[in-house]
C-alpha positions as MATLAB code, in Angstrom:
seq = 'MTPSHLYTAIQSYDTALSKLTEVQGSPSLEQVLAVLKARNALQNAIKHQGDVLDFGQKIVELDTTLKQQAERICNTIDLTQWRASLDPPVEAWWWRLDAEAPPHKQDRMDWLWKGLTVIGWTANLSLLADIVTRFVSAGTGFTGIAAVTLPSILTLLKAKSELTKAGQAGFDNLLNQFRVPFYYREEARLVSTGLLFIFLVGFRGLLPLFADFYNQQGVNEYRAGDLASAEAKYEQALSLNPDNLKAHYNLGVVYEDLQEFDKARKQYLFAVQGGFLKAQNNLARLQILNKKPALAIPLLFKGLEQAEGEPLGVRYNLLKNLGWAFIEDGREIEAESILRGAIQLAKTPEGLEKIDNRGSAHCLLAQSLQKQQRGEEAIEQWQSCCQYGSMFNLDEDRWLSLAHQELKKVNKLCEN';
ca = [
       0.224   -0.081    0.048;
       1.721    2.961   -0.837;
       1.062    7.209    0.541;
      -0.718    7.863   -1.965;
      -3.946    5.678   -2.001;
      -3.480    6.086    2.509;
      -3.899    9.926    0.319;
      -6.970    9.272   -1.281;
      -8.179    7.341    2.070;
      -8.898   10.225    3.817;
      -9.635   12.573    1.102;
     -12.248   10.572    0.515;
     -12.769   10.529    3.969;
     -12.422   13.968    4.914;
     -15.634   14.772    1.484;
     -17.765   12.129    2.573;
     -17.774   14.307    6.529;
     -17.772   17.214    4.739;
     -21.217   16.697    2.572;
     -22.347   14.852    6.008;
     -21.495   18.465    8.666;
     -23.173   20.041    5.852;
     -26.124   19.068    5.803;
     -28.845   20.855    7.816;
     -30.807   19.146   10.097;
     -30.132   15.049    9.317;
     -28.770   13.790    7.124;
     -29.793   11.128    4.512;
     -28.887    7.120    5.287;
     -26.726    7.320    2.190;
     -24.538   10.162    3.344;
     -24.883    8.324    6.545;
     -23.375    4.772    4.831;
     -20.632    6.987    2.563;
     -19.041    8.614    5.378;
     -18.918    4.871    7.273;
     -18.316    3.358    4.094;
     -15.070    5.838    3.808;
     -14.314    5.199    7.494;
     -13.940    1.146    6.912;
     -11.537    1.732    3.433;
      -9.495    4.182    5.644;
      -8.994    2.337    7.964;
      -8.045   -0.814    5.751;
      -5.742    1.018    4.071;
      -3.651    2.495    7.347;
      -3.502   -0.960    8.359;
      -1.780   -1.647    4.829;
       0.160    1.660    5.958;
       3.746    0.343    7.652;
       4.203    4.318    8.492;
       1.303    6.323    8.944;
       2.464    9.451   11.797;
       3.004   12.094    8.645;
      -1.099   12.083    8.057;
      -2.181   11.469   11.557;
      -3.107   14.109   12.347;
      -5.433   14.672    9.468;
      -6.867   11.082   10.458;
      -7.243   12.300   14.344;
      -8.937   15.949   12.883;
     -11.684   13.260   11.174;
     -12.197   11.242   13.389;
     -13.288   13.776   16.414;
     -15.551   16.253   13.464;
     -16.841   12.125   12.919;
     -17.545   11.358   16.978;
     -19.088   15.206   17.157;
     -21.782   14.639   14.480;
     -22.285   10.694   16.737;
     -25.958   12.740   17.764;
     -26.469   13.220   14.664;
     -25.908   10.005   12.185;
     -27.716    8.195   15.636;
     -30.946   10.053   14.381;
     -30.626    8.947   11.574;
     -29.144    4.436   11.596;
     -30.134    2.378   14.301;
     -26.613    1.550   14.498;
     -27.556   -1.678   16.829;
     -29.300   -2.899   13.629;
     -26.155   -2.281   11.182;
     -23.879   -4.127   14.059;
     -25.915   -7.044   14.467;
     -26.357   -7.929   10.765;
     -22.452   -6.128    9.826;
     -20.795   -7.271   12.547;
     -18.277   -5.261   12.713;
     -14.354   -5.747   14.255;
     -14.229   -4.812   17.924;
     -11.326   -1.327   16.219;
     -14.470   -0.247   13.823;
     -15.820    2.249   17.136;
     -17.610    4.295   14.056;
     -19.633    1.224   14.246;
     -21.015    2.114   17.767;
     -21.175    5.391   17.311;
     -24.337    5.983   19.384;
     -22.062    5.103   22.529;
     -20.671    8.979   21.449;
     -23.405   10.416   21.265;
     -25.902   11.516   24.481;
     -29.283    9.613   24.166;
     -31.980   11.950   22.641;
     -34.385   13.541   24.406;
     -37.583   10.591   22.822;
     -35.243    8.549   23.966;
     -35.046    8.938   27.740;
     -38.567    8.115   28.329;
     -37.919    4.079   26.688;
     -37.723    1.819   29.565;
     -41.110    3.552   29.769;
     -43.063    2.875   26.158;
     -40.985   -0.716   26.749;
     -42.741   -1.909   29.760;
     -46.164   -0.749   27.653;
     -45.660   -2.592   24.981;
     -44.690   -5.532   27.162;
     -48.051   -5.290   28.834;
     -49.951   -5.011   25.502;
     -48.226   -8.192   24.252;
     -49.744   -9.942   27.346;
     -53.379   -8.744   26.830;
     -52.284   -9.177   23.274;
     -52.174  -12.924   23.613;
     -54.383  -13.389   26.036;
     -57.155  -11.608   24.051;
     -55.627  -14.361   20.862;
     -55.694  -17.288   23.471;
     -59.617  -16.830   24.137;
     -60.678  -15.857   20.798;
     -58.803  -19.245   19.429;
     -60.300  -21.439   22.671;
     -63.768  -20.242   22.437;
     -63.759  -21.321   18.621;
     -62.054  -24.360   18.841;
     -64.051  -25.796   22.090;
     -66.585  -24.371   19.464;
     -65.685  -26.602   17.271;
     -66.835  -24.098   14.339;
     -65.653  -26.098   11.959;
     -64.506  -23.867    8.584;
     -66.204  -21.318    9.457;
     -64.378  -21.020   12.723;
     -61.035  -21.352   10.889;
     -62.130  -19.266    9.034;
     -62.854  -16.547   10.752;
     -59.813  -16.865   13.488;
     -57.596  -16.860   10.750;
     -56.821  -12.854   10.397;
     -56.610  -12.106   14.632;
     -53.953  -14.850   14.164;
     -51.396  -13.655   11.270;
     -51.274  -10.409   12.424;
     -50.673  -10.921   16.086;
     -47.763  -13.684   14.345;
     -45.954  -11.293   11.818;
     -46.394   -8.707   14.579;
     -44.890  -11.133   17.016;
     -42.611  -12.138   14.173;
     -41.786   -7.922   13.741;
     -40.899   -7.805   18.050;
     -39.154  -11.597   18.829;
     -36.678  -12.270   15.552;
     -33.835  -10.233   14.271;
     -35.064  -10.542   10.673;
     -38.432   -9.522   12.206;
     -36.897   -6.027   13.719;
     -34.826   -4.988   10.605;
     -38.308   -5.474    8.512;
     -40.031   -3.085   10.831;
     -37.012   -0.593   10.932;
     -36.782   -0.993    7.311;
     -40.826   -0.253    7.710;
     -40.226    2.952    9.796;
     -37.067    4.375    7.144;
     -39.464    3.970    4.427;
     -42.219    6.067    6.083;
     -39.256    8.349    7.580;
     -40.029    7.516   11.335;
     -36.881    9.222   12.498;
     -35.122    6.458   15.123;
     -35.572    8.050   18.106;
     -38.949    6.776   17.755;
     -38.273    3.701   17.365;
     -40.320    1.950   20.982;
     -43.224    4.799   20.021;
     -43.554    3.022   16.830;
     -43.966   -0.615   18.924;
     -45.920    0.555   20.908;
     -48.309    2.269   18.277;
     -47.935   -1.094   16.953;
     -49.160   -3.089   19.549;
     -51.177   -0.978   20.595;
     -53.236   -0.832   17.329;
     -53.437   -4.928   17.732;
     -55.232   -4.899   20.841;
     -57.172   -2.502   19.163;
     -57.996   -4.737   16.921;
     -58.265   -7.470   18.548;
     -60.764   -6.390   22.479;
     -62.947   -5.197   18.029;
     -63.293   -8.895   17.041;
     -63.524  -10.592   20.760;
     -66.863   -7.370   20.553;
     -67.624   -9.291   17.051;
     -68.403  -12.821   18.870;
     -71.619  -12.047   20.305;
     -73.174  -11.760   16.336;
     -71.299  -15.318   15.854;
     -72.907  -16.247   19.123;
     -76.542  -15.116   17.300;
     -75.035  -17.072   14.047;
     -75.017  -20.569   15.477;
     -77.815  -20.219   17.830;
     -80.068  -19.334   14.696;
     -78.870  -22.036   13.205;
     -79.667  -23.999   15.777;
     -83.277  -22.897   15.686;
     -83.591  -24.098   11.920;
     -82.214  -26.996   12.896;
     -84.963  -27.819   16.137;
     -88.224  -27.024   13.454;
     -86.077  -29.209   11.558;
     -87.046  -31.654   14.224;
     -83.145  -32.063   13.892;
     -82.076  -32.079   18.116;
     -79.010  -33.448   18.014;
     -77.767  -30.958   15.679;
     -79.989  -27.631   17.457;
     -78.001  -28.787   20.945;
     -74.505  -29.042   18.759;
     -75.572  -25.203   17.845;
     -76.446  -23.640   20.169;
     -73.729  -25.434   22.538;
     -71.418  -23.321   19.581;
     -72.666  -20.373   20.797;
     -72.297  -20.155   24.325;
     -69.094  -21.308   23.650;
     -68.345  -18.264   21.328;
     -70.968  -16.023   24.107;
     -71.978  -17.522   27.538;
     -74.556  -14.369   28.054;
     -76.560  -16.153   24.866;
     -79.524  -15.347   26.886;
     -81.534  -16.699   23.863;
     -79.161  -19.930   23.069;
     -79.249  -20.343   27.086;
     -83.266  -20.702   26.346;
     -83.236  -22.770   23.197;
     -80.579  -25.157   24.806;
     -83.859  -26.037   27.272;
     -86.025  -26.964   25.360;
     -83.706  -28.832   23.205;
     -83.046  -31.198   26.771;
     -86.857  -30.425   28.021;
     -87.881  -32.526   24.743;
     -84.705  -35.267   24.804;
     -86.352  -35.209   28.651;
     -83.385  -34.549   30.595;
     -85.841  -32.022   33.178;
     -81.855  -31.314   35.630;
     -80.543  -29.878   32.594;
     -83.168  -27.601   31.077;
     -83.435  -26.892   34.551;
     -80.094  -25.420   34.469;
     -79.937  -23.828   30.586;
     -83.678  -21.754   31.699;
     -81.794  -20.795   35.379;
     -79.028  -18.586   33.012;
     -81.194  -16.670   31.075;
     -83.951  -16.115   34.417;
     -81.451  -14.317   35.195;
     -80.797  -12.505   32.309;
     -84.603  -11.444   32.995;
     -85.309  -13.978   30.552;
     -88.986  -14.788   30.228;
     -89.854  -16.750   27.863;
     -86.667  -19.474   30.693;
     -88.868  -18.227   33.076;
     -91.975  -19.678   32.546;
     -90.617  -22.870   31.596;
     -88.757  -23.230   34.545;
     -91.951  -22.769   36.448;
     -93.241  -25.617   34.176;
     -90.870  -27.690   35.578;
     -90.434  -27.313   38.943;
     -94.905  -27.567   38.879;
     -93.739  -31.250   36.522;
     -91.038  -31.630   39.154;
     -94.149  -31.590   42.110;
     -92.814  -28.573   43.317;
     -95.973  -25.489   42.813;
     -94.515  -22.918   46.159;
     -91.092  -22.486   43.842;
     -93.219  -21.957   40.592;
     -95.536  -19.049   42.654;
     -93.873  -16.991   43.031;
     -91.571  -17.144   39.639;
     -94.338  -16.877   37.565;
     -95.872  -13.747   39.549;
     -92.288  -12.530   38.866;
     -92.606  -12.703   35.612;
     -96.017  -11.195   34.827;
     -95.390   -8.124   36.949;
     -92.268   -7.911   33.997;
     -94.609   -8.870   30.898;
     -95.959   -5.356   29.967;
     -95.557   -4.227   25.708;
     -93.930   -8.520   25.515;
     -95.769  -11.160   23.332;
     -99.948  -11.819   24.224;
     -98.224  -16.180   23.822;
     -96.003  -14.658   26.688;
     -98.602  -13.450   29.184;
    -101.373  -16.652   28.134;
     -98.420  -19.191   29.322;
     -97.237  -17.292   32.216;
    -100.982  -16.910   33.652;
    -102.313  -20.092   32.114;
     -98.826  -21.824   33.959;
     -99.076  -19.478   37.303;
    -104.020  -21.251   37.152;
    -102.054  -24.434   36.450;
     -99.600  -23.938   39.908;
    -102.053  -22.882   41.667;
    -104.645  -25.937   41.826;
    -102.243  -28.380   41.934;
    -100.993  -26.142   45.191;
    -104.295  -26.422   46.447;
    -105.259  -22.935   45.401;
    -108.195  -23.511   43.536;
    -110.747  -20.657   43.450;
    -107.303  -18.448   42.937;
    -106.832  -21.148   39.647;
    -110.569  -20.294   38.041;
    -109.365  -16.676   37.749;
    -106.474  -16.526   36.831;
    -107.727  -19.050   34.856;
    -109.641  -16.552   32.931;
    -108.101  -14.301   32.061;
    -105.627  -16.615   30.486;
    -108.773  -18.004   28.638;
    -109.974  -13.870   28.087;
    -106.324  -13.121   25.838;
    -106.601  -16.099   23.944;
    -109.762  -14.976   22.415;
    -108.456  -11.381   21.184;
    -108.337  -11.615   17.920;
    -103.868  -11.249   17.709;
    -104.367  -14.309   20.575;
    -106.085  -16.711   17.968;
    -103.897  -16.273   15.621;
    -101.230  -16.724   17.513;
    -101.802  -18.826   20.763;
    -101.593  -22.336   19.328;
    -101.998  -23.931   22.693;
    -105.440  -22.104   23.549;
    -106.617  -25.549   24.494;
    -104.228  -25.913   28.151;
    -106.034  -23.053   30.106;
    -109.553  -24.474   29.264;
    -108.331  -28.451   30.817;
    -106.714  -26.694   33.746;
    -110.191  -24.786   33.922;
    -112.261  -27.753   34.071;
    -110.091  -29.645   36.881;
    -109.865  -26.313   39.073;
    -113.957  -26.035   38.173;
    -114.116  -30.347   39.764;
    -111.602  -29.633   42.306;
    -114.772  -27.366   43.366;
    -117.946  -29.500   42.897;
    -118.902  -27.541   40.054;
    -119.467  -30.799   38.182;
    -121.775  -28.806   35.067;
    -119.156  -25.426   34.471;
    -116.516  -28.594   34.300;
    -117.981  -30.489   31.398;
    -118.259  -27.166   29.137;
    -114.242  -26.848   30.125;
    -113.840  -30.197   29.565;
    -115.879  -29.947   26.286;
    -113.525  -26.719   25.524;
    -110.572  -28.438   26.055;
    -111.224  -31.635   23.877;
    -111.612  -28.581   20.862;
    -109.064  -26.476   21.392;
    -106.501  -29.000   22.470;
    -103.482  -30.990   20.311;
    -102.919  -34.039   21.379;
     -98.845  -33.887   19.855;
     -99.037  -31.381   22.472;
     -97.418  -33.054   25.789;
     -99.059  -30.592   28.604;
    -102.297  -31.201   26.584;
    -101.933  -34.933   25.254;
    -102.331  -35.397   28.983;
    -105.481  -33.763   29.807;
    -107.227  -34.646   27.060;
    -107.025  -38.884   27.900;
    -108.979  -36.553   31.398;
    -110.912  -35.204   29.568;
    -111.942  -38.322   27.686;
    -112.493  -39.816   31.279;
    -114.687  -36.751   32.598;
    -117.016  -36.666   29.408;
    -117.311  -40.403   29.218;
    -118.498  -40.501   32.658;
    -121.795  -37.749   31.630;
    -122.106  -39.883   27.582;
    -120.490  -37.205   26.164;
    -117.868  -37.693   23.290;
    -114.757  -35.765   23.912;
    -114.374  -34.126   19.868;
    -111.561  -32.082   18.540;
];
């Protein structure tokens, strides 16, 4: 290596450094890299030059200037990332100018941003785990897999940008493309983590909509007579949203049809706690069937207090079951009054159109009158029971059998 090569390297270093110092504000990445490359070339020339004392003073002056530019350089380039990729030798101090530069005022709070980012990551992972677990436990199949794909991919990509060197470098390159200063790096990571958190919270907020979708599928399966499929759909809905009152009620109806009354009672209780009147009515009915009318009566009274504005069929069933509970509790006179009110509701134009178990109130009123030794009036109600009752209704089917027996005693037929 001749002195002319060393001189040329010094001149190139001086030229690159001069261009950098002349720039107002932060220099460009290209200008910074030009200085660092020139210093690399100078170091290579020094290694191959036997005597450099003649140029020593100039080299020291240029290196001093470079160190004075450390803060500006570090505002443009993240030397930590470059060192991780290039692995410069220990003596290449210019690749460690961040140790020379005073901390940028924006970096003084980096400890806080890093801490909040860690907290945000913990929250994000918890949210994703909750979302995925609900869909997996629900056994929602392809629909569920498709639903959790986007939040899972976004979380994995964000994890890569945080936890791998390649991902961190990619994230920093993205910041460079948007001309985000490196001293805002930790703030940018926190913001990106926060945006992911907002997305996951929003997605989790959609779970009730997914639950409604599966609940409606269950309703369709139930109407088609497929109780097993209906049960599965309702359970999927509840896995996604345990507070779905309609799904609890509908699942209770399925269990009741399957004669699993303890399971039905449990589902109705969930719905009752949320103020779902249909469930309150059905739970009271199960208490009556379980020979516990005293437990059914307060449920039904409370339901009637809350029934204003509810569909006519709901109010009719509450009254009908309250009358039934009074009969089972030995309070026939009170039952009569309540049941006549139910019959009047069923006779309204809306009742004639929407109440499909109008025979129930007549069947029960007949039992109440019969227990009061009012035989002729009871016969009239038994005939109405036969007229409006249906063998496809489990309760009415039992009462129709009673109607046949009582009408046969007075030589009359049960015509329905």
